[in-house]
Amino acid sequence: MKIIKNLLLFQKKIFFTAYSFAILVGIIFGGELKVIGLSYLFFCHAMHFFVYDLKDRNQYYYYYNLGISNLKLWFSTTLLGLINLLILVLI
Amino acid sequence: MVFYNAAGINQFANFSTHLNTLHIDSVTKSYGHKNVLSDIFLTCKKGEILGLIGRNGSGKSTLLKIVFGTEKPDTKFVKAGNKIINTVSDGRNLINYLPQDNFLPNGISIKKIINLFLEAEDREVVMQNKHILPILKKRNEHLSVGEKRIIEILLIIHSKADFILLDEPFNGVSPIMRNYIVKYIKKLESKKGFIITDHDYENVLKLTKKVSFLQNGYLRQINDIKDLVELGYMTETNLSHLSK
């Protein structure tokens, strides 16, 4: 549970900005939910890279000290993007 | 019943020592043609504090990061207890590392960070700490460098990990807080194994007499502080100041 809560904390920094960009792109390309989902899948990875690899690189150590590796953090970003896409496709 | 091997050595005593040891062996790292670390060997037992000193760029932080699993070495063998550590995931609840710079996430209060980072039984002691109580509701980004450092140190040393790697813990901390950190680590010495590196050699030497010096990629055990003058780490003036 502690790991999941910390992964959510990690994703919180990415989610809102990435979703704002995804909605904007979705609207530009006709407002389809599937397009928003695909855009989010792209922007969540872009934001992950920008926020954690370029801007606040040292914050990785918070998660490393919890035993969460870089690979697991990237996997959580991808998983969240895919779940979001699946939900938007099914709606 | 006590089990002895052929040499008459108590097998249980050996096994228990083995479980309480961080074993670092064959660590090598080079950048291009420059060997930063050459076949480093180091052991740290629970209840032991090791000091690691060296000039800027000698590879102290690189060594700690390799042990922790975040820096890729050329070769390494790290074992905490009976578990071989290759990645940060392997070292979960075994090795924790305090980096040189602030690593706490911004945007949430210190109280929430403590709740998210520590196990329930370890939270109270940190939350009730006299230096933490006034900043519990503040966010990381609103703290001073010294305040950030003290919360980081407390989080790392109160984590479940058996071995704690502290990279410049006295960085940006006032002299009075440095004394407090020294006393705090001393208090927890029996419970964990510590490897500390800092340029504040006075406080490192207050913490431990077991000091190793890293130079040109090689680790040398310091038996007498005077050796550090010969090795060019400190001057005679520094030494006389230290003996006062």
Tab-separated table of C-alpha atoms in Angstrom, chain A residues 5 14 18 20 24 33 45 52 58 65 67-68 74 82:
chain	number	residue	atom	x	y	z
A	5	LYS	CA	0.616	5.679	-2.391
A	14	ILE	CA	2.833	14.528	-14.111
A	18	ALA	CA	-0.023	16.039	-19.149
A	20	SER	CA	-4.222	19.511	-19.875
A	24	LEU	CA	-5.920	20.590	-25.808
A	33	LEU	CA	-11.912	10.639	-26.432
A	45	HIS	CA	5.946	10.133	-20.834
A	52	TYR	CA	11.964	14.059	-13.204
A	58	ASN	CA	17.321	14.414	-7.399
A	65	ASN	CA	15.078	4.858	-1.010
A	67	GLY	CA	13.038	0.466	-3.266
A	68	ILE	CA	11.223	1.796	-6.335
A	74	TRP	CA	8.559	4.430	-15.996
A	82	LEU	CA	-2.714	2.721	-20.912
